[in-house]
């Protein structure tokens, strides 16, 4: 089973823009900056796709995360570590993770339409 993640950025007007995952991964690993996002907190959504044995892709999950970029355009390591610690915690009632956001129905439909073009 093969897993693929498609990433999207939502701007302040609610418009969705695809994000190159290879560039994002390079910014996470401090290999290449994502200069468009220097010094910003970006609202990213990920679509987790699973390739089935018959080669069809199945949309498994959609998630939202606030990702902080430093002044050079790399993903902020301290905030990424803090986000990971939050994710690993028990998500009990009234728990708030400041690094996560939940896409609205409209945003989910936009993501489904975007990944549906390639399914």
Short mmCIF file of N, CA and C in Angstrom, two decimals:
data_model
loop_
_atom_site.label_atom_id
_atom_site.label_comp_id
_atom_site.label_asym_id
_atom_site.label_seq_id
_atom_site.Cartn_x
_atom_site.Cartn_y
_atom_site.Cartn_z
N UNK A 1 0.85 -1.17 0.00
CA UNK A 1 0.00 0.00 0.00
C UNK A 1 0.90 1.24 0.00
N UNK A 2 0.66 2.11 -0.93
CA UNK A 2 1.45 3.33 -1.10
C UNK A 2 0.64 4.53 -0.58
N UNK A 3 1.32 5.41 0.16
CA UNK A 3 0.66 6.59 0.72
C UNK A 3 1.23 7.83 0.05
N UNK A 4 0.35 8.75 -0.27
CA UNK A 4 0.75 10.01 -0.90
C UNK A 4 0.04 11.15 -0.17
N UNK A 5 0.73 12.26 0.00
CA UNK A 5 0.13 13.44 0.63
C UNK A 5 0.14 14.58 -0.37
N UNK A 6 -1.02 15.18 -0.58
CA UNK A 6 -1.13 16.39 -1.39
C UNK A 6 -1.35 17.54 -0.42
N UNK A 7 -0.68 18.65 -0.66
CA UNK A 7 -0.74 19.78 0.27
C UNK A 7 -1.32 21.01 -0.41
N UNK A 8 -2.05 21.79 0.40
CA UNK A 8 -2.69 23.01 -0.08
C UNK A 8 -2.56 24.10 0.97
N UNK A 9 -2.45 25.33 0.50
CA UNK A 9 -2.40 26.48 1.40
C UNK A 9 -3.70 27.26 1.21
N UNK A 10 -4.28 27.68 2.32
CA UNK A 10 -5.46 28.54 2.28
C UNK A 10 -5.04 29.93 2.71
N UNK A 11 -5.34 30.92 1.87
CA UNK A 11 -4.97 32.29 2.21
C UNK A 11 -6.08 32.94 3.04
N UNK A 12 -5.88 34.20 3.38
CA UNK A 12 -6.82 34.91 4.26
C UNK A 12 -8.20 35.11 3.62
N UNK A 13 -8.27 35.04 2.29
CA UNK A 13 -9.54 35.19 1.60
C UNK A 13 -10.26 33.85 1.42
N UNK A 14 -9.61 32.76 1.85
CA UNK A 14 -10.21 31.44 1.72
C UNK A 14 -9.88 30.74 0.42
N UNK A 15 -9.03 31.37 -0.40
CA UNK A 15 -8.64 30.74 -1.66
C UNK A 15 -7.61 29.65 -1.37
N UNK A 16 -7.67 28.59 -2.17
CA UNK A 16 -6.79 27.45 -1.98
C UNK A 16 -5.72 27.45 -3.06
N UNK A 17 -4.49 27.14 -2.66
CA UNK A 17 -3.36 27.09 -3.58
C UNK A 17 -2.59 25.80 -3.34
N UNK A 18 -2.26 25.05 -4.41
CA UNK A 18 -1.47 23.84 -4.20
C UNK A 18 -0.07 24.18 -3.69
N UNK A 19 0.48 23.31 -2.88
CA UNK A 19 1.83 23.48 -2.35
C UNK A 19 2.66 22.29 -2.82
N UNK A 20 3.82 22.58 -3.37
CA UNK A 20 4.74 21.54 -3.83
C UNK A 20 5.30 20.81 -2.61
N UNK A 21 4.91 19.54 -2.44
CA UNK A 21 5.32 18.80 -1.24
C UNK A 21 6.83 18.61 -1.18
N UNK A 22 7.48 18.42 -2.32
CA UNK A 22 8.94 18.25 -2.31
C UNK A 22 9.62 19.52 -1.80
N UNK A 23 9.11 20.68 -2.19
CA UNK A 23 9.67 21.94 -1.70
C UNK A 23 9.39 22.11 -0.21
N UNK A 24 8.18 21.74 0.21
CA UNK A 24 7.84 21.83 1.63
C UNK A 24 8.75 20.92 2.45
N UNK A 25 8.94 19.69 1.98
CA UNK A 25 9.83 18.75 2.69
C UNK A 25 11.24 19.30 2.77
N UNK A 26 11.72 19.92 1.69
CA UNK A 26 13.07 20.51 1.68
C UNK A 26 13.16 21.64 2.70
N UNK A 27 12.09 22.44 2.84
CA UNK A 27 12.08 23.52 3.83
C UNK A 27 12.05 22.94 5.25
N UNK A 28 11.38 21.82 5.44
CA UNK A 28 11.35 21.15 6.75
C UNK A 28 12.74 20.64 7.12
N UNK A 29 13.46 20.15 6.14
CA UNK A 29 14.78 19.56 6.38
C UNK A 29 15.91 20.59 6.27
N UNK A 30 15.54 21.85 6.08
CA UNK A 30 16.50 22.95 5.95
C UNK A 30 17.46 22.75 4.79
N UNK A 31 16.95 22.16 3.70
CA UNK A 31 17.75 21.97 2.50
C UNK A 31 17.57 23.11 1.51
N UNK A 32 16.33 23.61 1.42
CA UNK A 32 16.00 24.69 0.50
C UNK A 32 14.87 25.51 1.11
N UNK A 33 15.05 26.82 1.19
CA UNK A 33 13.98 27.63 1.80
C UNK A 33 12.76 27.74 0.89
N UNK A 34 11.63 27.92 1.50
CA UNK A 34 10.38 28.21 0.79
C UNK A 34 10.21 29.72 0.91
N UNK A 35 10.90 30.46 0.03
CA UNK A 35 11.03 31.91 0.21
C UNK A 35 9.69 32.64 0.19
N UNK A 36 8.69 32.08 -0.47
CA UNK A 36 7.37 32.72 -0.51
C UNK A 36 6.75 32.83 0.88
N UNK A 37 7.19 31.99 1.80
CA UNK A 37 6.58 31.92 3.13
C UNK A 37 7.49 32.47 4.23
N UNK A 38 8.56 33.16 3.86
CA UNK A 38 9.51 33.68 4.86
C UNK A 38 8.79 34.47 5.96
N UNK A 39 9.05 34.10 7.21
CA UNK A 39 8.52 34.82 8.36
C UNK A 39 7.03 34.71 8.56
N UNK A 40 6.37 33.78 7.91
CA UNK A 40 4.91 33.68 7.98
C UNK A 40 4.46 32.43 8.73
N UNK A 41 3.23 32.50 9.20
CA UNK A 41 2.52 31.33 9.69
C UNK A 41 1.52 31.01 8.59
N UNK A 42 1.62 29.82 8.03
CA UNK A 42 0.83 29.44 6.86
C UNK A 42 -0.18 28.37 7.27
N UNK A 43 -1.39 28.54 6.77
CA UNK A 43 -2.47 27.58 7.03
C UNK A 43 -2.45 26.53 5.93
N UNK A 44 -1.88 25.36 6.25
CA UNK A 44 -1.76 24.28 5.28
C UNK A 44 -2.78 23.19 5.56
N UNK A 45 -3.24 22.58 4.48
CA UNK A 45 -4.11 21.41 4.58
C UNK A 45 -3.44 20.28 3.83
N UNK A 46 -3.56 19.10 4.37
CA UNK A 46 -3.02 17.92 3.71
C UNK A 46 -4.13 16.94 3.40
N UNK A 47 -4.01 16.33 2.23
CA UNK A 47 -4.93 15.27 1.84
C UNK A 47 -4.13 13.98 1.78
N UNK A 48 -4.46 13.03 2.64
CA UNK A 48 -3.76 11.75 2.69
C UNK A 48 -4.46 10.79 1.74
N UNK A 49 -3.72 10.34 0.73
CA UNK A 49 -4.25 9.43 -0.28
C UNK A 49 -3.55 8.08 -0.15
N UNK A 50 -4.32 7.01 -0.28
CA UNK A 50 -3.77 5.65 -0.19
C UNK A 50 -4.05 4.94 -1.52
N UNK A 51 -2.97 4.43 -2.13
CA UNK A 51 -3.12 3.69 -3.37
C UNK A 51 -3.55 2.26 -3.04
N UNK A 52 -4.65 1.86 -3.62
CA UNK A 52 -5.21 0.53 -3.40
C UNK A 52 -4.49 -0.50 -4.29
N UNK A 53 -4.66 -1.79 -3.99
CA UNK A 53 -4.01 -2.82 -4.81
C UNK A 53 -4.35 -2.72 -6.30
N UNK A 54 -5.56 -2.24 -6.61
CA UNK A 54 -5.93 -2.09 -8.03
C UNK A 54 -5.44 -0.77 -8.62
N UNK A 55 -4.57 -0.06 -7.88
CA UNK A 55 -3.93 1.19 -8.30
C UNK A 55 -4.82 2.43 -8.20
N UNK A 56 -6.06 2.29 -7.74
CA UNK A 56 -6.88 3.48 -7.53
C UNK A 56 -6.44 4.17 -6.24
N UNK A 57 -6.62 5.49 -6.21
CA UNK A 57 -6.29 6.26 -5.01
C UNK A 57 -7.55 6.51 -4.20
N UNK A 58 -7.43 6.34 -2.89
CA UNK A 58 -8.55 6.56 -1.97
C UNK A 58 -8.18 7.71 -1.04
N UNK A 59 -9.06 8.70 -0.94
CA UNK A 59 -8.84 9.81 -0.02
C UNK A 59 -9.11 9.30 1.39
N UNK A 60 -8.06 9.21 2.20
CA UNK A 60 -8.16 8.62 3.53
C UNK A 60 -8.47 9.66 4.60
N UNK A 61 -7.84 10.85 4.49
CA UNK A 61 -7.98 11.84 5.55
C UNK A 61 -7.63 13.22 5.01
N UNK A 62 -8.23 14.24 5.61
CA UNK A 62 -7.88 15.64 5.35
C UNK A 62 -7.60 16.27 6.70
N UNK A 63 -6.49 16.98 6.79
CA UNK A 63 -6.11 17.61 8.06
C UNK A 63 -5.62 19.02 7.81
N UNK A 64 -5.64 19.83 8.84
CA UNK A 64 -5.14 21.20 8.75
C UNK A 64 -4.08 21.45 9.81
N UNK A 65 -3.07 22.22 9.44
CA UNK A 65 -2.00 22.53 10.38
C UNK A 65 -1.47 23.93 10.09
N UNK A 66 -1.21 24.68 11.17
CA UNK A 66 -0.52 25.95 11.04
C UNK A 66 0.97 25.66 11.03
N UNK A 67 1.67 26.10 9.99
CA UNK A 67 3.10 25.86 9.88
C UNK A 67 3.81 27.21 9.89
N UNK A 68 4.78 27.33 10.79
CA UNK A 68 5.54 28.57 10.94
C UNK A 68 6.86 28.46 10.18
N UNK A 69 7.15 29.50 9.40
CA UNK A 69 8.41 29.58 8.66
C UNK A 69 9.26 30.68 9.27
N UNK A 70 10.56 30.44 9.37
CA UNK A 70 11.45 31.46 9.93
C UNK A 70 11.77 32.52 8.87
N UNK A 71 12.60 33.47 9.22
CA UNK A 71 12.90 34.60 8.34
C UNK A 71 13.67 34.19 7.08
N UNK A 72 14.21 32.99 7.09
CA UNK A 72 14.93 32.49 5.91
C UNK A 72 14.03 31.68 4.98
N UNK A 73 12.86 31.29 5.47
CA UNK A 73 11.94 30.50 4.66
C UNK A 73 11.96 29.01 4.97
N UNK A 74 12.66 28.64 6.05
CA UNK A 74 12.66 27.25 6.49
C UNK A 74 11.57 27.06 7.54
N UNK A 75 11.07 25.84 7.66
CA UNK A 75 10.09 25.54 8.70
C UNK A 75 10.77 25.73 10.05
N UNK A 76 10.12 26.46 10.94
CA UNK A 76 10.65 26.76 12.26
C UNK A 76 10.74 25.46 13.07
N UNK A 77 11.96 25.04 13.39
CA UNK A 77 12.18 23.76 14.06
C UNK A 77 11.55 23.70 15.45
N UNK A 78 11.65 24.78 16.21
CA UNK A 78 11.09 24.77 17.56
C UNK A 78 9.57 24.62 17.53
N UNK A 79 8.93 25.35 16.63
CA UNK A 79 7.47 25.28 16.55
C UNK A 79 7.03 23.94 15.96
N UNK A 80 7.82 23.39 15.04
CA UNK A 80 7.50 22.07 14.51
C UNK A 80 7.61 21.01 15.61
N UNK A 81 8.63 21.10 16.44
CA UNK A 81 8.78 20.16 17.57
C UNK A 81 7.62 20.32 18.55
N UNK A 82 7.23 21.57 18.81
CA UNK A 82 6.10 21.81 19.72
C UNK A 82 4.81 21.23 19.12
N UNK A 83 4.63 21.38 17.81
CA UNK A 83 3.44 20.84 17.16
C UNK A 83 3.42 19.32 17.28
N UNK A 84 4.58 18.69 17.15
CA UNK A 84 4.68 17.24 17.28
C UNK A 84 4.35 16.81 18.70
N UNK A 85 4.85 17.56 19.68
CA UNK A 85 4.53 17.23 21.07
C UNK A 85 3.03 17.33 21.32
N UNK A 86 2.39 18.36 20.78
CA UNK A 86 0.94 18.51 20.94
C UNK A 86 0.22 17.33 20.30
N UNK A 87 0.66 16.91 19.12
CA UNK A 87 0.01 15.81 18.41
C UNK A 87 0.11 14.52 19.19
N UNK A 88 1.21 14.34 19.91
CA UNK A 88 1.42 13.10 20.66
C UNK A 88 0.65 13.07 21.98
N UNK A 89 0.09 14.21 22.41
CA UNK A 89 -0.62 14.25 23.68
C UNK A 89 -1.99 13.58 23.58
N UNK A 90 -2.53 13.26 24.75
CA UNK A 90 -3.88 12.73 24.83
C UNK A 90 -4.85 13.84 24.44
N UNK A 91 -5.67 13.59 23.44
CA UNK A 91 -6.60 14.61 22.97
C UNK A 91 -7.92 14.51 23.74
N UNK A 92 -7.87 14.80 25.02
CA UNK A 92 -9.05 14.74 25.86
C UNK A 92 -10.01 15.88 25.58
N UNK A 93 -11.13 15.86 26.25
CA UNK A 93 -12.14 16.88 26.09
C UNK A 93 -11.56 18.25 26.42
N UNK A 94 -11.94 19.25 25.65
CA UNK A 94 -11.50 20.64 25.81
C UNK A 94 -10.01 20.83 25.51
N UNK A 95 -9.37 19.86 24.91
CA UNK A 95 -7.97 20.01 24.53
C UNK A 95 -7.89 20.93 23.32
N UNK A 96 -6.96 21.86 23.34
CA UNK A 96 -6.78 22.78 22.22
C UNK A 96 -5.34 22.68 21.72
N UNK A 97 -5.19 22.36 20.46
CA UNK A 97 -3.87 22.31 19.83
C UNK A 97 -3.73 23.55 18.97
N UNK A 98 -2.88 24.46 19.37
CA UNK A 98 -2.73 25.73 18.67
C UNK A 98 -2.10 25.58 17.29
N UNK A 99 -1.62 24.40 16.95
CA UNK A 99 -0.97 24.18 15.67
C UNK A 99 -1.90 23.52 14.65
N UNK A 100 -3.11 23.17 15.07
CA UNK A 100 -4.05 22.52 14.17
C UNK A 100 -5.24 23.43 13.89
N UNK A 101 -5.83 23.24 12.73
CA UNK A 101 -7.10 23.87 12.40
C UNK A 101 -7.93 22.84 11.65
N UNK A 102 -9.21 23.03 11.63
CA UNK A 102 -10.10 22.06 11.01
C UNK A 102 -10.75 22.70 9.79
N UNK A 103 -10.49 22.14 8.61
CA UNK A 103 -11.08 22.70 7.40
C UNK A 103 -12.61 22.71 7.47
N UNK A 104 -13.19 23.78 6.93
CA UNK A 104 -14.64 23.88 6.86
C UNK A 104 -15.15 22.95 5.76
N UNK A 105 -16.45 22.76 5.70
CA UNK A 105 -17.04 21.93 4.65
C UNK A 105 -16.67 22.47 3.27
N UNK A 106 -16.70 23.80 3.12
CA UNK A 106 -16.34 24.42 1.84
C UNK A 106 -14.90 24.11 1.48
N UNK A 107 -14.00 24.22 2.45
CA UNK A 107 -12.58 23.93 2.21
C UNK A 107 -12.37 22.46 1.88
N UNK A 108 -13.09 21.59 2.57
CA UNK A 108 -13.00 20.15 2.29
C UNK A 108 -13.45 19.86 0.87
N UNK A 109 -14.53 20.49 0.44
CA UNK A 109 -15.02 20.28 -0.93
C UNK A 109 -13.99 20.76 -1.95
N UNK A 110 -13.32 21.88 -1.67
CA UNK A 110 -12.27 22.37 -2.58
C UNK A 110 -11.13 21.36 -2.67
N UNK A 111 -10.74 20.81 -1.53
CA UNK A 111 -9.65 19.82 -1.51
C UNK A 111 -10.08 18.57 -2.26
N UNK A 112 -11.29 18.09 -2.01
CA UNK A 112 -11.78 16.90 -2.70
C UNK A 112 -11.81 17.11 -4.21
N UNK A 113 -12.24 18.29 -4.62
CA UNK A 113 -12.27 18.60 -6.06
C UNK A 113 -10.86 18.59 -6.64
N UNK A 114 -9.91 19.15 -5.89
CA UNK A 114 -8.53 19.22 -6.38
C UNK A 114 -7.90 17.83 -6.47
N UNK A 115 -8.09 17.00 -5.47
CA UNK A 115 -7.49 15.67 -5.53
C UNK A 115 -8.29 14.75 -6.44
N UNK A 116 -9.57 15.04 -6.62
CA UNK A 116 -10.41 14.25 -7.52
C UNK A 116 -9.96 14.34 -8.96
N UNK A 117 -9.31 15.45 -9.30
CA UNK A 117 -8.81 15.63 -10.67
C UNK A 117 -7.70 14.64 -10.98
N UNK A 118 -7.04 14.13 -9.94
CA UNK A 118 -5.91 13.23 -10.18
C UNK A 118 -6.21 11.80 -9.73
N UNK A 119 -7.37 11.57 -9.13
CA UNK A 119 -7.70 10.21 -8.67
C UNK A 119 -8.05 9.33 -9.85
#
